[in-house]
């Protein structure tokens, strides 16, 4: 029998802990996927989603995991035979590049060391040197805790009218200040189970006019992830196929909770959790414990910190010791499995809850 989980102790970098009232909201009776009740529900969640993305555009609701909308980004945003520039600095940005390749596109992978962000000045040079149909990136690279300077990157890509910026903001939206319209991002997507603190199963995105215009020129963009169809149906507060209705109940409820906190306060709370994690790392180092923050200073995500373990400490054992105390933290991702532990300080978590989980982690390491 495994130790029962401590309430407030689930710090995986996705899925994240879901408030019990949000879980309970899913249990409402079923409604049809056509007709007034579902239209009211979809209309009700629109304004909350627009606040999260800081947009006036409709927010696409997809019954899929976030990766589904990464594929949608490529299928609707890249024309046949055109080049894609993929910024890769970890596992998820690597997945984005792979999706573009597997959709048959010519992909130029610009890889920097894991833990780093891409320098905008070098991007400017690359965009001058060659034409790309689209640029892909992960704003907050969950495998390493690195944060891209999305505002600067969007500014640069916007200087090239025929190049679209496709953004995976799965651990960004709802936790990291991100202004879709002001920064003129062409396509930005997230998933329900990360900073929004909802169960997995839904994904959300905003497409700019340029993105939708581009999509209309691509005849074989498919059906399920056709952004033009998704946006058109949204005009009637509907989805083309049956949505995960129970998850929509939870979303409606959770968006009200987020509205009560306020989006700016939510971004601030994530920054406070990030600061506390860095302080804790410094405290341990001062005490002679060789932990570190894996991502480079100046480009670190407010939603997830990848912590490098002291020499000789096996990260998977630390994760399992935490579990036996009733706490869940993330293991290192892919090639970082042995050397790092990830703390997903996102969603509805508070600095107080974080304090407890870091305290437990500290006890194991000292
Ligand atoms: C979790 C995650 C994904 C994948 O999301 P799924 O919902 O599992 O498809 C993609 N990108 C980033 C940055 C993530 O954190």
mmCIF file of C-alpha atoms and ligand atoms in Angstrom:
data_model
loop_
_atom_site.group_PDB
_atom_site.id
_atom_site.type_symbol
_atom_site.label_atom_id
_atom_site.label_comp_id
_atom_site.label_asym_id
_atom_site.label_seq_id
_atom_site.Cartn_x
_atom_site.Cartn_y
_atom_site.Cartn_z
ATOM 1 C CA UNK A 1 0.000 0.000 0.000
ATOM 2 C CA UNK A 2 1.429 3.363 -0.935
ATOM 3 C CA UNK A 3 1.347 6.274 1.498
ATOM 4 C CA UNK A 4 -1.749 8.453 1.091
ATOM 5 C CA UNK A 5 -1.048 11.691 -0.691
ATOM 6 C CA UNK A 6 -0.760 14.841 1.409
ATOM 7 C CA UNK A 7 -3.438 17.372 0.426
ATOM 8 C CA UNK A 8 -1.703 20.211 -1.419
ATOM 9 C CA UNK A 9 1.315 17.979 -1.973
ATOM 10 C CA UNK A 10 0.942 17.086 -5.642
ATOM 11 C CA UNK A 11 3.633 19.127 -7.420
ATOM 12 C CA UNK A 12 3.960 17.338 -10.743
ATOM 13 C CA UNK A 13 4.648 19.720 -13.654
ATOM 14 C CA UNK A 14 1.421 18.430 -15.190
ATOM 15 C CA UNK A 15 -1.087 17.139 -14.615
ATOM 16 C CA UNK A 16 -1.346 19.468 -11.629
ATOM 17 C CA UNK A 17 -3.416 19.256 -8.475
ATOM 18 C CA UNK A 18 -7.111 19.931 -9.115
ATOM 19 C CA UNK A 19 -9.242 21.556 -6.412
ATOM 20 C CA UNK A 20 -11.917 19.223 -5.054
ATOM 21 C CA UNK A 21 -14.731 21.619 -5.988
ATOM 22 C CA UNK A 22 -13.456 21.689 -9.574
ATOM 23 C CA UNK A 23 -13.383 17.880 -9.629
ATOM 24 C CA UNK A 24 -16.910 17.831 -8.228
ATOM 25 C CA UNK A 25 -18.163 20.251 -10.893
ATOM 26 C CA UNK A 26 -17.662 17.476 -13.462
ATOM 27 C CA UNK A 27 -20.395 15.399 -11.865
ATOM 28 C CA UNK A 28 -23.266 17.566 -13.163
ATOM 29 C CA UNK A 29 -25.839 15.680 -15.275
ATOM 30 C CA UNK A 30 -25.233 15.287 -18.992
ATOM 31 C CA UNK A 31 -26.598 17.672 -21.597
ATOM 32 C CA UNK A 32 -26.760 17.275 -25.360
ATOM 33 C CA UNK A 33 -23.903 18.514 -27.515
ATOM 34 C CA UNK A 34 -26.338 20.589 -29.591
ATOM 35 C CA UNK A 35 -28.909 23.037 -28.273
ATOM 36 C CA UNK A 36 -29.252 25.908 -25.838
ATOM 37 C CA UNK A 37 -27.668 24.416 -22.670
ATOM 38 C CA UNK A 38 -24.327 23.563 -24.319
ATOM 39 C CA UNK A 39 -24.313 26.872 -26.201
ATOM 40 C CA UNK A 40 -24.759 28.711 -22.912
ATOM 41 C CA UNK A 41 -21.944 26.692 -21.364
ATOM 42 C CA UNK A 42 -19.513 27.360 -24.230
ATOM 43 C CA UNK A 43 -20.465 31.026 -24.294
ATOM 44 C CA UNK A 44 -19.958 31.229 -20.546
ATOM 45 C CA UNK A 45 -16.395 29.905 -20.670
ATOM 46 C CA UNK A 46 -15.398 32.164 -23.604
ATOM 47 C CA UNK A 47 -14.958 35.343 -21.601
ATOM 48 C CA UNK A 48 -12.923 33.588 -18.909
ATOM 49 C CA UNK A 49 -10.668 32.035 -21.540
ATOM 50 C CA UNK A 50 -10.225 35.402 -23.269
ATOM 51 C CA UNK A 51 -9.030 36.892 -19.976
ATOM 52 C CA UNK A 52 -6.468 34.093 -19.623
ATOM 53 C CA UNK A 53 -5.062 34.588 -23.132
ATOM 54 C CA UNK A 54 -5.501 38.389 -22.903
ATOM 55 C CA UNK A 55 -7.314 38.364 -26.225
ATOM 56 C CA UNK A 56 -10.490 39.527 -27.876
ATOM 57 C CA UNK A 57 -10.383 36.686 -30.377
ATOM 58 C CA UNK A 58 -12.516 33.591 -29.840
ATOM 59 C CA UNK A 59 -10.670 30.907 -27.873
ATOM 60 C CA UNK A 60 -10.754 27.528 -29.583
ATOM 61 C CA UNK A 61 -11.840 24.636 -27.369
ATOM 62 C CA UNK A 62 -10.483 21.272 -28.430
ATOM 63 C CA UNK A 63 -11.260 17.902 -26.904
ATOM 64 C CA UNK A 64 -7.735 16.571 -27.112
ATOM 65 C CA UNK A 65 -4.532 16.825 -25.197
ATOM 66 C CA UNK A 66 -2.372 19.869 -25.951
ATOM 67 C CA UNK A 67 -0.300 17.923 -28.470
ATOM 68 C CA UNK A 68 -3.398 17.730 -30.676
ATOM 69 C CA UNK A 69 -3.311 21.501 -31.064
ATOM 70 C CA UNK A 70 0.449 21.437 -31.728
ATOM 71 C CA UNK A 71 -0.403 19.253 -34.691
ATOM 72 C CA UNK A 72 -3.234 21.646 -35.593
ATOM 73 C CA UNK A 73 -0.736 24.522 -35.544
ATOM 74 C CA UNK A 74 1.415 22.808 -38.149
ATOM 75 C CA UNK A 75 -1.407 21.474 -40.329
ATOM 76 C CA UNK A 76 -3.137 24.857 -40.505
ATOM 77 C CA UNK A 77 -0.103 27.110 -40.446
ATOM 78 C CA UNK A 78 2.455 25.632 -42.837
ATOM 79 C CA UNK A 79 2.040 25.349 -46.604
ATOM 80 C CA UNK A 80 3.304 22.409 -48.634
ATOM 81 C CA UNK A 81 6.935 22.584 -49.542
ATOM 82 C CA UNK A 82 7.707 25.585 -47.307
ATOM 83 C CA UNK A 83 10.315 25.708 -44.573
ATOM 84 C CA UNK A 84 9.693 25.733 -40.844
ATOM 85 C CA UNK A 85 12.165 27.052 -38.286
ATOM 86 C CA UNK A 86 11.851 25.094 -35.033
ATOM 87 C CA UNK A 87 13.453 26.481 -31.894
ATOM 88 C CA UNK A 88 14.441 23.448 -29.812
ATOM 89 C CA UNK A 89 15.743 23.585 -26.233
ATOM 90 C CA UNK A 90 14.142 20.555 -24.615
ATOM 91 C CA UNK A 91 11.715 17.685 -25.055
ATOM 92 C CA UNK A 92 8.506 19.562 -25.855
ATOM 93 C CA UNK A 93 9.977 22.061 -28.309
ATOM 94 C CA UNK A 94 11.639 18.979 -29.834
ATOM 95 C CA UNK A 95 8.241 17.345 -30.134
ATOM 96 C CA UNK A 96 6.928 20.421 -31.959
ATOM 97 C CA UNK A 97 9.759 20.116 -34.508
ATOM 98 C CA UNK A 98 9.073 16.404 -34.866
ATOM 99 C CA UNK A 99 5.391 17.022 -35.541
ATOM 100 C CA UNK A 100 6.317 19.446 -38.336
ATOM 101 C CA UNK A 101 8.665 16.819 -39.805
ATOM 102 C CA UNK A 102 6.089 14.070 -39.503
ATOM 103 C CA UNK A 103 3.542 16.282 -41.294
ATOM 104 C CA UNK A 104 6.000 16.200 -44.186
ATOM 105 C CA UNK A 105 7.559 19.664 -43.895
ATOM 106 C CA UNK A 106 11.100 20.802 -44.434
ATOM 107 C CA UNK A 107 12.162 21.669 -40.879
ATOM 108 C CA UNK A 108 15.254 23.578 -39.886
ATOM 109 C CA UNK A 109 15.983 22.702 -36.270
ATOM 110 C CA UNK A 110 17.781 25.420 -34.325
ATOM 111 C CA UNK A 111 18.832 23.641 -31.170
ATOM 112 C CA UNK A 112 20.466 25.271 -28.186
ATOM 113 C CA UNK A 113 21.676 23.460 -25.111
ATOM 114 C CA UNK A 114 18.889 22.168 -22.846
ATOM 115 C CA UNK A 115 18.246 24.707 -20.089
ATOM 116 C CA UNK A 116 18.890 27.700 -22.315
ATOM 117 C CA UNK A 117 16.531 30.041 -24.116
ATOM 118 C CA UNK A 118 17.116 31.184 -27.706
ATOM 119 C CA UNK A 119 18.759 34.606 -28.009
ATOM 120 C CA UNK A 120 16.360 36.917 -29.905
ATOM 121 C CA UNK A 121 19.279 38.728 -31.586
ATOM 122 C CA UNK A 122 20.340 35.518 -33.310
ATOM 123 C CA UNK A 123 16.751 34.822 -34.331
ATOM 124 C CA UNK A 124 16.676 38.249 -35.995
ATOM 125 C CA UNK A 125 19.683 37.252 -38.124
ATOM 126 C CA UNK A 126 18.185 33.913 -39.091
ATOM 127 C CA UNK A 127 14.916 35.529 -40.146
ATOM 128 C CA UNK A 128 16.841 37.989 -42.319
ATOM 129 C CA UNK A 129 18.942 35.251 -43.907
ATOM 130 C CA UNK A 130 16.111 32.981 -44.986
ATOM 131 C CA UNK A 131 12.344 32.923 -45.442
ATOM 132 C CA UNK A 132 10.306 30.603 -43.227
ATOM 133 C CA UNK A 133 6.615 29.874 -43.480
ATOM 134 C CA UNK A 134 6.423 29.471 -39.702
ATOM 135 C CA UNK A 135 8.479 29.453 -36.506
ATOM 136 C CA UNK A 136 7.664 26.971 -33.722
ATOM 137 C CA UNK A 137 8.704 27.118 -30.070
ATOM 138 C CA UNK A 138 7.727 26.164 -26.534
ATOM 139 C CA UNK A 139 7.436 29.318 -24.438
ATOM 140 C CA UNK A 140 7.991 27.487 -21.146
ATOM 141 C CA UNK A 141 10.010 24.320 -21.795
ATOM 142 C CA UNK A 142 8.617 22.021 -19.106
ATOM 143 C CA UNK A 143 11.441 19.490 -19.415
ATOM 144 C CA UNK A 144 14.087 22.023 -18.316
ATOM 145 C CA UNK A 145 12.259 25.007 -16.779
ATOM 146 C CA UNK A 146 13.600 27.386 -19.450
ATOM 147 C CA UNK A 147 11.483 30.361 -20.513
ATOM 148 C CA UNK A 148 11.697 31.950 -23.956
ATOM 149 C CA UNK A 149 11.405 35.724 -24.299
ATOM 150 C CA UNK A 150 8.123 35.410 -26.168
ATOM 151 C CA UNK A 151 7.442 39.121 -26.342
ATOM 152 C CA UNK A 152 10.789 39.841 -28.030
ATOM 153 C CA UNK A 153 10.503 36.831 -30.338
ATOM 154 C CA UNK A 154 6.972 37.782 -31.409
ATOM 155 C CA UNK A 155 8.164 41.308 -32.143
ATOM 156 C CA UNK A 156 10.857 39.944 -34.458
ATOM 157 C CA UNK A 157 8.656 37.431 -36.259
ATOM 158 C CA UNK A 158 6.049 40.143 -36.781
ATOM 159 C CA UNK A 159 8.594 42.065 -38.801
ATOM 160 C CA UNK A 160 8.312 39.290 -41.423
ATOM 161 C CA UNK A 161 4.760 39.497 -42.692
ATOM 162 C CA UNK A 162 4.609 36.076 -44.328
ATOM 163 C CA UNK A 163 6.068 34.162 -41.380
ATOM 164 C CA UNK A 164 3.709 32.862 -38.694
ATOM 165 C CA UNK A 165 4.663 32.344 -35.046
ATOM 166 C CA UNK A 166 3.273 29.094 -33.600
ATOM 167 C CA UNK A 167 3.562 28.913 -29.821
ATOM 168 C CA UNK A 168 3.251 26.003 -27.408
ATOM 169 C CA UNK A 169 2.335 27.803 -24.191
ATOM 170 C CA UNK A 170 1.214 24.671 -22.343
ATOM 171 C CA UNK A 171 2.963 25.667 -19.101
ATOM 172 C CA UNK A 172 2.659 29.375 -19.905
ATOM 173 C CA UNK A 173 -0.968 30.504 -20.228
ATOM 174 C CA UNK A 174 -2.518 31.017 -16.800
ATOM 175 C CA UNK A 175 0.863 31.101 -15.034
ATOM 176 C CA UNK A 176 3.177 33.310 -17.075
ATOM 177 C CA UNK A 177 2.382 36.841 -18.266
ATOM 178 C CA UNK A 178 1.427 36.312 -21.908
ATOM 179 C CA UNK A 179 -0.415 38.903 -24.020
ATOM 180 C CA UNK A 180 -1.737 37.266 -27.160
ATOM 181 C CA UNK A 181 -3.198 40.312 -28.967
ATOM 182 C CA UNK A 182 -0.744 42.959 -27.796
ATOM 183 C CA UNK A 183 2.228 40.808 -28.806
ATOM 184 C CA UNK A 184 0.395 39.781 -32.019
ATOM 185 C CA UNK A 185 0.964 36.029 -31.679
ATOM 186 C CA UNK A 186 -0.389 34.060 -34.655
ATOM 187 C CA UNK A 187 -1.194 30.849 -32.852
ATOM 188 C CA UNK A 188 -0.868 30.015 -29.175
ATOM 189 C CA UNK A 189 -2.108 26.900 -27.431
ATOM 190 C CA UNK A 190 -2.341 25.417 -23.972
ATOM 191 C CA UNK A 191 -3.701 22.320 -22.244
ATOM 192 C CA UNK A 192 -6.180 22.054 -19.382
ATOM 193 C CA UNK A 193 -3.932 20.089 -17.004
ATOM 194 C CA UNK A 194 -1.053 22.482 -16.362
ATOM 195 C CA UNK A 195 -1.278 26.078 -15.094
ATOM 196 C CA UNK A 196 -5.076 26.085 -15.402
ATOM 197 C CA UNK A 197 -5.287 23.309 -12.776
ATOM 198 C CA UNK A 198 -7.991 21.360 -14.579
ATOM 199 C CA UNK A 199 -8.065 17.639 -15.307
ATOM 200 C CA UNK A 200 -6.392 16.600 -18.586
ATOM 201 C CA UNK A 201 -8.438 16.254 -21.755
ATOM 202 C CA UNK A 202 -9.053 19.735 -23.126
ATOM 203 C CA UNK A 203 -6.809 22.101 -25.043
ATOM 204 C CA UNK A 204 -7.338 25.773 -25.840
ATOM 205 C CA UNK A 205 -5.876 28.080 -28.461
ATOM 206 C CA UNK A 206 -6.134 31.443 -30.170
ATOM 207 C CA UNK A 207 -5.563 31.895 -33.902
ATOM 208 C CA UNK A 208 -4.884 35.329 -35.414
ATOM 209 C CA UNK A 209 -6.555 36.509 -38.626
ATOM 210 C CA UNK A 210 -3.311 35.807 -40.516
ATOM 211 C CA UNK A 211 -3.305 32.258 -39.176
ATOM 212 C CA UNK A 212 -6.900 31.691 -40.285
ATOM 213 C CA UNK A 213 -6.197 33.242 -43.686
ATOM 214 C CA UNK A 214 -3.201 30.929 -44.077
ATOM 215 C CA UNK A 215 -5.307 27.920 -43.023
ATOM 216 C CA UNK A 216 -7.895 28.696 -45.708
ATOM 217 C CA UNK A 217 -5.198 28.367 -48.371
ATOM 218 C CA UNK A 218 -4.245 24.860 -47.189
ATOM 219 C CA UNK A 219 -6.740 22.468 -48.708
ATOM 220 C CA UNK A 220 -5.629 19.266 -47.019
ATOM 221 C CA UNK A 221 -5.566 20.589 -43.463
ATOM 222 C CA UNK A 222 -7.776 17.739 -42.279
ATOM 223 C CA UNK A 223 -11.094 17.789 -40.429
ATOM 224 C CA UNK A 224 -10.852 17.298 -36.649
ATOM 225 C CA UNK A 225 -8.191 19.965 -36.173
ATOM 226 C CA UNK A 226 -9.386 22.322 -38.907
ATOM 227 C CA UNK A 227 -9.058 25.712 -37.210
ATOM 228 C CA UNK A 228 -11.351 27.413 -39.715
ATOM 229 C CA UNK A 229 -14.168 24.976 -38.873
ATOM 230 C CA UNK A 230 -13.464 25.196 -35.120
ATOM 231 C CA UNK A 231 -13.616 29.004 -35.147
ATOM 232 C CA UNK A 232 -16.707 29.056 -37.389
ATOM 233 C CA UNK A 233 -18.611 26.742 -35.049
ATOM 234 C CA UNK A 234 -17.490 28.802 -32.072
ATOM 235 C CA UNK A 235 -19.413 31.677 -33.654
ATOM 236 C CA UNK A 236 -22.549 29.675 -32.746
ATOM 237 C CA UNK A 237 -21.051 28.605 -29.402
ATOM 238 C CA UNK A 238 -20.651 25.077 -30.675
ATOM 239 C CA UNK A 239 -17.879 22.640 -31.476
ATOM 240 C CA UNK A 240 -17.770 20.565 -34.698
ATOM 241 C CA UNK A 241 -17.780 17.232 -32.798
ATOM 242 C CA UNK A 242 -18.966 16.215 -29.319
ATOM 243 C CA UNK A 243 -16.808 17.973 -26.704
ATOM 244 C CA UNK A 244 -15.800 16.508 -23.308
ATOM 245 C CA UNK A 245 -18.866 18.053 -21.677
ATOM 246 C CA UNK A 246 -17.956 17.098 -18.094
ATOM 247 C CA UNK A 247 -14.607 18.819 -18.489
ATOM 248 C CA UNK A 248 -16.393 21.909 -19.781
ATOM 249 C CA UNK A 249 -18.357 22.020 -16.507
ATOM 250 C CA UNK A 250 -15.078 21.923 -14.602
ATOM 251 C CA UNK A 251 -13.595 24.603 -16.873
ATOM 252 C CA UNK A 252 -16.553 26.920 -16.347
ATOM 253 C CA UNK A 253 -16.222 26.525 -12.586
ATOM 254 C CA UNK A 254 -12.443 26.918 -12.532
ATOM 255 C CA UNK A 255 -12.526 30.022 -14.757
ATOM 256 C CA UNK A 256 -14.768 31.684 -12.177
ATOM 257 C CA UNK A 257 -12.218 30.873 -9.485
ATOM 258 C CA UNK A 258 -9.448 32.290 -11.683
ATOM 259 C CA UNK A 259 -11.528 35.403 -12.322
ATOM 260 C CA UNK A 260 -11.911 35.900 -8.570
ATOM 261 C CA UNK A 261 -8.160 35.802 -8.097
ATOM 262 C CA UNK A 262 -7.509 37.985 -11.155
ATOM 263 C CA UNK A 263 -5.087 37.131 -13.940
ATOM 264 C CA UNK A 264 -2.402 39.576 -12.808
ATOM 265 C CA UNK A 265 -2.525 38.241 -9.264
ATOM 266 C CA UNK A 266 -2.250 34.735 -10.706
ATOM 267 C CA UNK A 267 0.900 35.650 -12.667
ATOM 268 C CA UNK A 268 2.301 37.298 -9.516
ATOM 269 C CA UNK A 269 1.596 34.228 -7.396
ATOM 270 C CA UNK A 270 3.553 32.101 -9.867
ATOM 271 C CA UNK A 271 6.479 34.532 -9.724
ATOM 272 C CA UNK A 272 6.369 34.399 -5.919
ATOM 273 C CA UNK A 273 6.531 30.584 -6.015
ATOM 274 C CA UNK A 274 9.452 30.794 -8.433
ATOM 275 C CA UNK A 275 11.313 33.249 -6.154
ATOM 276 C CA UNK A 276 10.747 31.032 -3.134
ATOM 277 C CA UNK A 277 12.124 27.998 -5.016
ATOM 278 C CA UNK A 278 15.289 29.903 -5.999
ATOM 279 C CA UNK A 279 15.742 31.129 -2.408
ATOM 280 C CA UNK A 280 15.407 27.569 -1.170
ATOM 281 C CA UNK A 281 18.083 26.419 -3.619
ATOM 282 C CA UNK A 282 20.361 29.211 -2.334
ATOM 283 C CA UNK A 283 19.673 28.249 1.287
ATOM 284 C CA UNK A 284 20.616 24.629 0.600
ATOM 285 C CA UNK A 285 23.763 25.670 -1.251
ATOM 286 C CA UNK A 286 24.773 27.900 1.651
ATOM 287 C CA UNK A 287 24.356 24.833 3.849
ATOM 288 C CA UNK A 288 26.734 22.894 1.606
ATOM 289 C CA UNK A 289 24.175 20.893 -0.402
ATOM 290 C CA UNK A 290 25.109 20.982 -4.099
ATOM 291 C CA UNK A 291 21.708 21.570 -5.670
ATOM 292 C CA UNK A 292 21.183 24.038 -8.505
ATOM 293 C CA UNK A 293 18.603 25.541 -10.840
ATOM 294 C CA UNK A 294 19.084 23.815 -14.189
ATOM 295 C CA UNK A 295 17.798 26.579 -16.460
ATOM 296 C CA UNK A 296 20.038 29.517 -17.171
ATOM 297 C CA UNK A 297 19.477 32.711 -15.189
ATOM 298 C CA UNK A 298 17.408 35.297 -17.020
ATOM 299 C CA UNK A 299 15.351 32.673 -18.874
ATOM 300 C CA UNK A 300 13.545 30.689 -16.220
ATOM 301 C CA UNK A 301 9.889 29.729 -16.134
ATOM 302 C CA UNK A 302 7.637 30.878 -13.263
ATOM 303 C CA UNK A 303 5.663 27.614 -13.467
ATOM 304 C CA UNK A 304 8.291 24.878 -13.226
ATOM 305 C CA UNK A 305 11.790 24.596 -11.806
ATOM 306 C CA UNK A 306 14.129 21.834 -12.822
ATOM 307 C CA UNK A 307 16.502 21.291 -9.902
ATOM 308 C CA UNK A 308 19.843 19.598 -10.461
ATOM 309 C CA UNK A 309 20.752 17.139 -7.725
ATOM 310 C CA UNK A 310 24.070 17.079 -5.837
ATOM 311 C CA UNK A 311 26.844 14.816 -7.216
ATOM 312 C CA UNK A 312 26.149 11.193 -6.457
ATOM 313 C CA UNK A 313 22.455 11.649 -5.628
ATOM 314 C CA UNK A 314 20.144 9.640 -7.903
ATOM 315 C CA UNK A 315 17.166 11.852 -8.777
ATOM 316 C CA UNK A 316 14.693 8.935 -9.239
ATOM 317 C CA UNK A 317 15.365 7.865 -5.639
ATOM 318 C CA UNK A 318 14.635 11.358 -4.366
ATOM 319 C CA UNK A 319 11.329 11.314 -6.251
ATOM 320 C CA UNK A 320 10.364 7.955 -4.756
ATOM 321 C CA UNK A 321 11.371 9.025 -1.233
ATOM 322 C CA UNK A 322 9.139 12.059 -1.644
ATOM 323 C CA UNK A 323 6.321 9.758 -2.732
ATOM 324 C CA UNK A 324 6.755 7.600 0.361
ATOM 325 C CA UNK A 325 6.327 10.757 2.465
ATOM 326 C CA UNK A 326 3.066 11.464 0.598
ATOM 327 C CA UNK A 327 4.376 14.132 -1.805
ATOM 328 C CA UNK A 328 4.634 14.058 -5.584
ATOM 329 C CA UNK A 329 7.302 15.939 -7.521
ATOM 330 C CA UNK A 330 8.315 15.367 -11.126
ATOM 331 C CA UNK A 331 11.236 13.255 -12.195
ATOM 332 C CA UNK A 332 13.777 14.566 -14.649
ATOM 333 C CA UNK A 333 12.598 14.420 -18.248
ATOM 334 C CA UNK A 334 14.274 12.189 -20.813
ATOM 335 C CA UNK A 335 18.031 12.575 -20.734
ATOM 336 C CA UNK A 336 17.825 14.565 -17.457
ATOM 337 C CA UNK A 337 16.147 11.697 -15.584
ATOM 338 C CA UNK A 338 19.102 10.697 -13.382
ATOM 339 C CA UNK A 339 20.278 14.184 -12.438
ATOM 340 C CA UNK A 340 17.225 16.422 -11.994
ATOM 341 C CA UNK A 341 13.945 16.684 -10.114
ATOM 342 C CA UNK A 342 11.196 19.009 -11.327
ATOM 343 C CA UNK A 343 8.859 20.965 -9.092
ATOM 344 C CA UNK A 344 5.711 22.101 -10.888
ATOM 345 C CA UNK A 345 4.838 25.214 -8.862
ATOM 346 C CA UNK A 346 1.831 26.054 -10.966
ATOM 347 C CA UNK A 347 -1.931 26.005 -11.108
ATOM 348 C CA UNK A 348 -3.685 26.696 -7.820
ATOM 349 C CA UNK A 349 -0.665 26.038 -5.581
ATOM 350 C CA UNK A 350 0.375 28.632 -3.019
ATOM 351 C CA UNK A 351 3.740 29.663 -1.580
ATOM 352 C CA UNK A 352 2.622 28.061 1.709
ATOM 353 C CA UNK A 353 2.023 24.683 0.043
ATOM 354 C CA UNK A 354 5.315 25.024 -1.822
ATOM 355 C CA UNK A 355 7.095 25.712 1.458
ATOM 356 C CA UNK A 356 5.935 22.350 2.783
ATOM 357 C CA UNK A 357 7.024 20.401 -0.290
ATOM 358 C CA UNK A 358 10.431 22.127 -0.407
ATOM 359 C CA UNK A 359 10.860 21.451 3.311
ATOM 360 C CA UNK A 360 10.332 17.740 2.684
ATOM 361 C CA UNK A 361 12.714 17.781 -0.261
ATOM 362 C CA UNK A 362 15.300 19.569 1.878
ATOM 363 C CA UNK A 363 15.056 16.889 4.565
ATOM 364 C CA UNK A 364 15.878 14.190 2.017
ATOM 365 C CA UNK A 365 18.846 16.123 0.655
ATOM 366 C CA UNK A 366 20.461 17.234 3.902
HETATM 367 C C1 LIG B 1 2.629 18.918 -21.153
HETATM 368 C C2 LIG B 1 3.209 19.655 -22.293
HETATM 369 C C3 LIG B 1 2.896 19.331 -23.619
HETATM 370 C C4 LIG B 1 2.040 18.151 -23.988
HETATM 371 O O1 LIG B 1 0.767 18.262 -23.509
HETATM 372 P P1 LIG B 1 -0.266 17.027 -23.655
HETATM 373 O O2 LIG B 1 -1.510 17.602 -23.061
HETATM 374 O O3 LIG B 1 0.321 15.885 -22.896
HETATM 375 O O4 LIG B 1 -0.402 16.726 -25.087
HETATM 376 C C5 LIG B 1 3.423 20.098 -24.616
HETATM 377 N N1 LIG B 1 4.245 21.125 -24.361
HETATM 378 C C6 LIG B 1 4.566 21.474 -23.098
HETATM 379 C C7 LIG B 1 5.484 22.634 -22.887
HETATM 380 C C8 LIG B 1 4.064 20.754 -22.027
HETATM 381 O O5 LIG B 1 4.399 21.087 -20.770
#
